[in-house]
Every structure is written in C-alpha cells, then in structure tokens.
Amino acid sequence: MTSHAKAPAKVNLQLTVGPVREDGYHPLVTVFQALALWEHVVAAPRADGRITLTVDAAPGAPVAIDAVPTDERNLAWRAAALLAEEYGIADGVDLAITKGVPVAGGMAGGSADAAAALVACADAWDLGATRADLARLGARLGADVPFSLHGHTAMGLGRGDELTPVMTRGEFHWVLATQAEGLSTPAVFAEYDRQVAAGDLEPSDMRARDAIMSALLAGDAESLGAALANDLEAPALALAPRLGAVLAAAEEAEALGVMVSGSGPTVAALAHSRRHALAIAAHLDAARVADAVVTASAPASGTVLVG
Ligand code: C5P
C-alpha cells in the first residue's frame, strides 16, 4: 500500500543552551512551535528490500534541493532503514520527498523528512507502530525529529527530544526569511562553545521563560514577540554577519519580535496578523536581505497521514 505523510517545520520560541555534554550534545531548554510549512513523503513499498529516494521542491516553494542527498546520508532514507531493521521488514520502499521547508535553514526540514518517512513507512508496511514507538526511533535519528512528529507547541528538554505539550491560545503569524547558503548546526553550536569560553556570551538560566509561557497561554503575540530568546543567535550572527541586516529590516517593518530561527540562517519574525505578516514579507523582499521570504501560521499539527 502507498502511504503519504506530511510533517511540519518548526521555530524555537526559546532556545536556551547549556554547557556541552560528553556525547557532544548540548542540554537544551527550548519551546518549539510547529509551522504550517510542510514536508511531504510518499512511501511505496517494493519487494526487493531496496530503499530509493527522490527529492522535489513543492510548487512555488523557495527550496533549493541540489544539496539534498538521495542516498543513506538523507535522514528520511535512514528513517526507513531504521524502521525496517527494528521491525524485521524484508521489503524495501520508494520514498518521494516534496520539500516545502528550506534546506539547512534552522527550521528542521530534514528532521521533518525523517518524521514523515517514519509515519509513511510504518503505515505502508502496516507495522502497527504507535506514535510513542516512532518518537523513540525518531530521537535516534536526530534531536528535532520527535517534535516534528508531535507538532503544536511543546517544551523540549535534554537534547530537545524530551517533550511536554505547552498550552496555547489562538493562531500566531510568522514570516521566515531564508538564505540560499545554509549554516551547519554543529558549527553554530561550536561557535556558541567558543563564545562562552571566551567570555563573550553569558550562559543563560536553564529554565523555561515565564514570559513565553504566559504569552502563549494568553494568545498575546505582542508579549510573545518581546519574549523570544535564542542563545544560538549570537553564534549564528558571528558565522553569518549578513543576517544582521535581516533582523534590522524586520524591525523596520515593526515585527513584534525577530530572531534567528534555531541554528539559522533563517530569520523568523512574528506579526500580529496574517496581513501584517504579508507586509513584513513585502518589506523584507524589497530590502533584498533574504533569498526568499515565506509566511506561515502556527501552531500546526504534528506529522499526519494525508489522503
Ligand atoms: O541531532 P541532530 O543531528 O539534529 O544534531 C546535529 C548536531 O547539532 C549534533 O551533532 C550536535 O553537534 C549539535 N547539537 C547539539 N546539541 C543539541 C542538538 C544538536 O550540540 N541539543
């Protein structure tokens, strides 16, 4: 049976980073919000045990797919292989990915591919896996995979993969300004370590911010905008100084808040309405500070089967 799943991108409303652990990961206190910006994966079982993969950009989506690997380096490919191994599946699968999320952007597009591949393959192979089973496997593929499965708004502890749902009210409107040239997540974390060691960056308290939690509960975009916080912003700006102009342009357009998304280089700006989001996007386009600008509402669902 052919199965089709879609998985959301994310922004981190809070991304607080602690000192690097022995396993090379950093402990996080983060608040994820799922964006209505989707990766689609269609899984068609095949009898010969092989895994094949194709990648396309969604129609109209400003997504450069040239750099996306189509072999075992691809996280969706690894998701299918891990699932087959865990469940003793001899079948293979043809995976067709349609990307709506920018590549290497700090919006977890690759993690969304893995989440969608897990859900599509589990259905296509009729494994009877629960969401909890898939989340456990997802955490082995990457720290952001469990949240893409989960969706909505959630606090993430540990590597960001220990999730607790967060209560929110209403809809939020985001503008995402993307760059053609990606930033490597490990490089941004390494720059964070360097800045802390040099005394240029003060480690923050490893606590959820009350201002973010209460703004979400009240559905208060203005307060949320003021409370956005990303410890990886300074390191991302150090590695990609051109992002300073994107932040400035979003502020000129009176965004309620603006920050580097995750490890960057995407910049996320919060608007008070869909209309305001479109106005900020138009301003960013005119300022020519980003390679592409998209808008997205949030919170979106987690990974779901389509059709
Ligand atoms: O888990 P994922 O493959 O998404 O992480 C990519 C890299 O980002 C890790 O190898 C690590 O260098 C860095 N990372 C980290 N701390 C986290 C998440 C990611 O240092 N909590």
Short mmCIF file of C-alpha atoms and ligand atoms in Angstrom, two decimals:
data_model
loop_
_atom_site.label_atom_id
_atom_site.label_comp_id
_atom_site.label_asym_id
_atom_site.label_seq_id
_atom_site.Cartn_x
_atom_site.Cartn_y
_atom_site.Cartn_z
CA MET A 1 0.00 0.00 0.00
CA THR A 2 1.29 3.50 -0.86
CA SER A 3 1.17 5.96 2.07
CA HIS A 4 1.57 9.72 2.17
CA ALA A 5 2.52 11.72 5.27
CA LYS A 6 3.29 15.37 5.89
CA ALA A 7 5.41 16.79 8.71
CA PRO A 8 5.76 20.42 9.87
CA ALA A 9 8.73 22.76 10.16
CA LYS A 10 9.39 24.46 13.50
CA VAL A 11 10.57 27.65 15.12
CA ASN A 12 12.11 27.77 18.59
CA LEU A 13 10.41 30.50 20.63
CA GLN A 14 13.00 29.96 23.32
CA LEU A 15 16.31 28.20 22.73
CA THR A 16 18.42 28.11 25.87
CA VAL A 17 21.68 26.20 25.62
CA GLY A 18 23.71 24.68 28.44
CA PRO A 19 27.37 23.53 28.55
CA VAL A 20 28.31 20.80 26.04
CA ARG A 21 27.94 17.21 27.34
CA GLU A 22 30.34 14.32 26.90
CA ASP A 23 28.27 12.93 23.99
CA GLY A 24 28.83 16.19 22.08
CA TYR A 25 25.23 17.36 22.53
CA HIS A 26 24.18 20.44 24.48
CA PRO A 27 21.41 20.29 27.07
CA LEU A 28 18.54 22.50 25.93
CA VAL A 29 15.54 24.23 27.37
CA THR A 30 13.55 25.01 24.29
CA VAL A 31 10.00 25.85 23.29
CA PHE A 32 9.12 24.58 19.83
CA GLN A 33 6.21 25.76 17.73
CA ALA A 34 5.16 23.85 14.61
CA LEU A 35 4.73 25.96 11.46
CA ALA A 36 2.16 25.27 8.74
CA LEU A 37 5.03 24.73 6.31
CA TRP A 38 5.23 21.09 5.28
CA GLU A 39 7.49 18.34 4.07
CA HIS A 40 5.59 15.60 2.22
CA VAL A 41 6.80 12.00 1.92
CA VAL A 42 5.11 9.32 -0.18
CA ALA A 43 6.21 5.76 0.61
CA ALA A 44 5.60 2.97 -1.91
CA PRO A 45 6.73 -0.49 -0.71
CA ARG A 46 8.90 -2.58 -3.01
CA ALA A 47 9.59 -6.30 -2.78
CA ASP A 48 13.37 -6.27 -3.21
CA GLY A 49 14.44 -4.69 0.09
CA ARG A 50 16.00 -1.62 -1.55
CA ILE A 51 15.36 1.95 -0.39
CA THR A 52 15.23 4.58 -3.13
CA LEU A 53 14.61 8.27 -2.72
CA THR A 54 13.66 11.23 -4.91
CA VAL A 55 13.51 14.88 -3.83
CA ASP A 56 11.48 17.70 -5.37
CA ALA A 57 10.61 21.23 -4.27
CA ALA A 58 6.93 21.89 -3.58
CA PRO A 59 5.35 24.05 -6.32
CA GLY A 60 6.19 27.69 -5.64
CA ALA A 61 8.30 26.88 -2.57
CA PRO A 62 11.68 28.66 -2.50
CA VAL A 63 13.59 25.48 -1.71
CA ALA A 64 16.96 24.67 -3.28
CA ILE A 65 17.11 20.87 -3.50
CA ASP A 66 20.50 20.49 -5.22
CA ALA A 67 22.31 19.99 -1.92
CA VAL A 68 19.88 17.34 -0.61
CA PRO A 69 21.42 13.84 -0.71
CA THR A 70 19.27 11.00 -2.10
CA ASP A 71 21.21 8.12 -0.51
CA GLU A 72 21.85 6.88 3.03
CA ARG A 73 23.02 10.37 4.06
CA ASN A 74 19.40 11.52 3.80
CA LEU A 75 17.57 11.42 7.16
CA ALA A 76 14.37 10.07 5.54
CA TRP A 77 16.38 7.22 3.99
CA ARG A 78 17.87 6.47 7.43
CA ALA A 79 14.40 6.61 9.00
CA ALA A 80 13.13 3.93 6.58
CA ALA A 81 16.22 1.77 7.15
CA LEU A 82 15.95 2.06 10.95
CA LEU A 83 12.25 1.16 10.88
CA ALA A 84 12.86 -1.87 8.63
CA GLU A 85 15.64 -3.06 10.90
CA GLU A 86 13.66 -2.61 14.14
CA TYR A 87 10.59 -4.42 12.79
CA GLY A 88 12.45 -7.06 10.79
CA ILE A 89 10.94 -5.91 7.49
CA ALA A 90 12.40 -7.50 4.36
CA ASP A 91 10.52 -5.17 1.97
CA GLY A 92 12.10 -2.01 0.62
CA VAL A 93 10.46 1.29 -0.19
CA ASP A 94 10.46 4.05 -2.79
CA LEU A 95 10.40 7.38 -0.96
CA ALA A 96 9.31 10.54 -2.78
CA ILE A 97 10.00 13.72 -0.80
CA THR A 98 8.38 17.03 -1.69
CA LYS A 99 10.03 19.83 0.22
CA GLY A 100 8.20 22.93 1.38
CA VAL A 101 10.78 23.77 4.05
CA PRO A 102 14.07 25.49 3.20
CA VAL A 103 17.18 23.30 3.38
CA ALA A 104 19.74 23.80 6.21
CA GLY A 105 17.68 26.69 7.47
CA GLY A 106 17.20 26.07 11.18
CA MET A 107 13.58 25.04 10.63
CA ALA A 108 14.20 21.29 10.95
CA GLY A 109 13.24 20.40 7.37
CA GLY A 110 15.49 17.32 7.38
CA SER A 111 14.00 16.22 10.70
CA ALA A 112 10.51 16.70 9.22
CA ASP A 113 11.52 14.40 6.33
CA ALA A 114 12.53 11.75 8.86
CA ALA A 115 9.28 12.18 10.81
CA ALA A 116 7.15 11.94 7.65
CA ALA A 117 9.16 8.93 6.43
CA LEU A 118 8.65 7.12 9.76
CA VAL A 119 4.88 7.69 9.66
CA ALA A 120 4.51 6.91 5.93
CA CYS A 121 6.66 3.75 6.06
CA ALA A 122 5.03 2.46 9.27
CA ASP A 123 1.67 2.78 7.51
CA ALA A 124 2.86 1.45 4.14
CA TRP A 125 4.46 -1.61 5.78
CA ASP A 126 1.45 -1.99 8.12
CA LEU A 127 3.67 -2.21 11.23
CA GLY A 128 1.09 -1.22 13.83
CA ALA A 129 3.69 1.09 15.42
CA THR A 130 2.37 3.63 17.93
CA ARG A 131 3.35 7.31 17.87
CA ALA A 132 5.42 6.68 21.00
CA ASP A 133 7.31 3.88 19.19
CA LEU A 134 8.03 6.23 16.28
CA ALA A 135 9.08 9.08 18.59
CA ARG A 136 11.59 6.77 20.30
CA LEU A 137 13.08 5.78 16.94
CA GLY A 138 12.92 9.40 15.77
CA ALA A 139 15.06 10.55 18.71
CA ARG A 140 17.80 8.19 17.47
CA LEU A 141 17.74 9.88 14.05
CA GLY A 142 18.03 13.47 15.29
CA ALA A 143 17.17 15.71 18.21
CA ASP A 144 14.39 17.59 16.34
CA VAL A 145 12.60 14.53 14.90
CA PRO A 146 10.35 13.85 17.92
CA PHE A 147 8.99 17.40 17.83
CA SER A 148 8.13 17.19 14.14
CA LEU A 149 6.13 14.05 14.96
CA HIS A 150 4.47 15.80 17.93
CA GLY A 151 3.70 19.24 16.44
CA HIS A 152 1.66 22.03 18.08
CA THR A 153 3.73 23.79 20.79
CA ALA A 154 5.96 21.90 23.19
CA MET A 155 8.80 22.36 25.61
CA GLY A 156 11.86 20.27 24.80
CA LEU A 157 14.45 19.26 27.40
CA GLY A 158 17.54 17.07 27.13
CA ARG A 159 18.72 17.29 23.52
CA GLY A 160 15.36 18.91 22.77
CA ASP A 161 13.76 15.50 22.34
CA GLU A 162 12.08 15.14 25.76
CA LEU A 163 8.78 16.84 25.02
CA THR A 164 5.98 18.24 27.13
CA PRO A 165 2.97 19.89 25.45
CA VAL A 166 2.53 23.63 26.08
CA MET A 167 -0.91 25.25 26.30
CA THR A 168 -1.54 27.96 23.75
CA ARG A 169 -4.45 30.08 22.60
CA GLY A 170 -5.22 31.18 19.06
CA GLU A 171 -3.06 31.48 15.99
CA PHE A 172 0.31 33.15 15.50
CA HIS A 173 1.63 34.55 12.22
CA TRP A 174 5.26 34.15 11.22
CA VAL A 175 7.49 35.45 8.48
CA LEU A 176 10.52 33.33 7.57
CA ALA A 177 13.39 34.91 5.64
CA THR A 178 15.64 32.24 4.19
CA GLN A 179 19.18 32.26 2.80
CA ALA A 180 20.47 30.16 -0.09
CA GLU A 181 23.68 29.46 1.81
CA GLY A 182 22.98 27.24 4.82
CA LEU A 183 24.62 27.18 8.24
CA SER A 184 25.85 23.92 9.77
CA THR A 185 24.15 23.17 13.10
CA PRO A 186 27.29 21.62 14.68
CA ALA A 187 29.33 24.68 13.57
CA VAL A 188 26.87 27.05 15.25
CA PHE A 189 26.93 25.02 18.48
CA ALA A 190 30.76 25.01 18.32
CA GLU A 191 30.78 28.80 17.91
CA TYR A 192 28.44 29.02 20.91
CA ASP A 193 31.00 26.99 22.95
CA ARG A 194 33.79 29.26 21.72
CA GLN A 195 31.94 32.47 22.65
CA VAL A 196 31.10 31.14 26.13
CA ALA A 197 34.71 30.01 26.71
CA ALA A 198 35.98 33.43 25.57
CA GLY A 199 33.59 35.16 27.97
CA ASP A 200 31.77 36.88 25.06
CA LEU A 201 28.49 35.12 25.82
CA GLU A 202 26.90 34.73 29.24
CA PRO A 203 25.22 31.29 29.66
CA SER A 204 21.52 31.76 30.41
CA ASP A 205 19.43 30.17 33.16
CA MET A 206 18.29 26.69 32.18
CA ARG A 207 14.62 27.47 32.81
CA ALA A 208 11.52 27.93 30.71
CA ARG A 209 10.76 31.64 30.47
CA ASP A 210 7.55 32.61 32.27
CA ALA A 211 7.01 35.45 29.79
CA ILE A 212 6.86 32.97 26.90
CA MET A 213 4.55 30.55 28.68
CA SER A 214 2.10 33.27 29.75
CA ALA A 215 2.12 34.95 26.32
CA LEU A 216 1.29 31.59 24.68
CA LEU A 217 -1.49 30.86 27.15
CA ALA A 218 -2.99 34.33 26.62
CA GLY A 219 -2.56 34.18 22.83
CA ASP A 220 -0.72 37.50 23.19
CA ALA A 221 1.50 37.89 20.13
CA GLU A 222 2.90 41.23 21.28
CA SER A 223 4.20 39.78 24.57
CA LEU A 224 5.44 36.67 22.79
CA GLY A 225 7.37 38.82 20.32
CA ALA A 226 9.06 40.68 23.17
CA ALA A 227 10.00 37.43 24.96
CA LEU A 228 11.57 35.48 22.05
CA ALA A 229 15.06 34.29 23.02
CA ASN A 230 17.68 32.27 21.15
CA ASP A 231 21.13 31.56 22.64
CA LEU A 232 22.30 30.47 19.17
CA GLU A 233 21.54 33.86 17.63
CA ALA A 234 24.87 35.50 18.53
CA PRO A 235 26.90 32.50 17.27
CA ALA A 236 24.83 32.32 14.06
CA LEU A 237 25.38 36.08 13.52
CA ALA A 238 29.12 35.65 14.08
CA LEU A 239 29.25 32.98 11.35
CA ALA A 240 26.81 34.79 9.02
CA PRO A 241 27.06 38.53 9.73
CA ARG A 242 24.75 39.33 6.79
CA LEU A 243 21.84 38.18 8.98
CA GLY A 244 22.12 41.44 10.95
CA ALA A 245 20.51 43.25 8.01
CA VAL A 246 17.59 40.81 8.00
CA LEU A 247 16.92 41.40 11.70
CA ALA A 248 17.09 45.16 11.15
CA ALA A 249 14.72 45.07 8.16
CA ALA A 250 12.12 43.05 10.11
CA GLU A 251 12.34 45.58 12.93
CA GLU A 252 11.77 48.42 10.44
CA ALA A 253 8.60 46.62 9.37
CA GLU A 254 7.52 46.65 13.03
CA ALA A 255 7.67 42.93 13.62
CA LEU A 256 6.53 42.12 17.18
CA GLY A 257 9.75 40.17 17.60
CA VAL A 258 12.52 38.89 15.37
CA MET A 259 15.26 36.34 15.87
CA VAL A 260 17.43 33.81 14.12
CA SER A 261 15.44 30.55 13.89
CA GLY A 262 17.18 27.68 15.70
CA SER A 263 20.77 27.47 14.44
CA GLY A 264 19.93 29.72 11.46
CA PRO A 265 20.39 31.13 8.90
CA THR A 266 16.61 31.54 8.56
CA VAL A 267 15.32 34.60 10.41
CA ALA A 268 11.84 34.37 11.96
CA ALA A 269 9.71 37.45 12.58
CA LEU A 270 6.41 37.47 14.47
CA ALA A 271 3.48 39.51 13.13
CA HIS A 272 0.19 40.48 14.77
CA SER A 273 -1.95 39.25 11.86
CA ARG A 274 -1.72 37.45 8.54
CA ARG A 275 -1.93 40.85 6.85
CA HIS A 276 0.94 42.21 8.93
CA ALA A 277 2.96 39.08 8.08
CA LEU A 278 2.47 39.78 4.37
CA ALA A 279 3.52 43.42 4.89
CA ILE A 280 6.70 42.36 6.72
CA ALA A 281 7.40 39.83 3.95
CA ALA A 282 6.99 42.53 1.29
CA HIS A 283 9.37 44.81 3.20
CA LEU A 284 11.99 42.06 3.52
CA ASP A 285 11.65 41.27 -0.20
CA ALA A 286 12.09 44.93 -1.13
CA ALA A 287 15.11 45.25 1.18
CA ARG A 288 16.77 42.34 -0.68
CA VAL A 289 18.21 40.94 2.53
CA ALA A 290 16.96 37.37 2.07
CA ASP A 291 16.95 34.90 -0.79
CA ALA A 292 13.31 34.05 -0.21
CA VAL A 293 10.58 35.04 2.23
CA VAL A 294 7.61 32.90 3.21
CA THR A 295 4.80 33.33 5.72
CA ALA A 296 3.30 30.58 7.87
CA SER A 297 0.68 30.32 10.60
CA ALA A 298 1.29 28.37 13.80
CA PRO A 299 0.84 26.19 15.76
CA ALA A 300 0.40 23.46 13.14
CA SER A 301 -0.32 19.79 13.81
CA GLY A 302 2.37 17.17 14.05
CA THR A 303 3.08 14.57 11.39
CA VAL A 304 -0.12 13.17 9.87
CA LEU A 305 -1.15 10.78 7.11
CA VAL A 306 -2.66 12.53 4.10
CA GLY A 307 -5.50 11.21 1.96
O1 C5P B 1 20.59 15.64 16.44
P1 C5P B 1 20.98 16.42 15.20
O2 C5P B 1 21.60 15.55 14.16
O3 C5P B 1 19.88 17.28 14.70
O4 C5P B 1 22.12 17.43 15.69
C1 C5P B 1 23.10 17.90 14.81
C2 C5P B 1 24.29 18.38 15.62
O5 C5P B 1 23.92 19.57 16.32
C3 C5P B 1 24.81 17.44 16.69
O6 C5P B 1 25.71 16.52 16.19
C4 C5P B 1 25.47 18.42 17.67
O7 C5P B 1 26.74 18.82 17.18
C5 C5P B 1 24.57 19.63 17.59
N1 C5P B 1 23.55 19.61 18.65
C6 C5P B 1 23.94 19.89 19.95
N2 C5P B 1 23.02 19.88 20.97
C7 C5P B 1 21.71 19.62 20.72
C8 C5P B 1 21.27 19.35 19.39
C9 C5P B 1 22.23 19.35 18.38
O8 C5P B 1 25.12 20.15 20.20
N3 C5P B 1 20.84 19.61 21.73
#
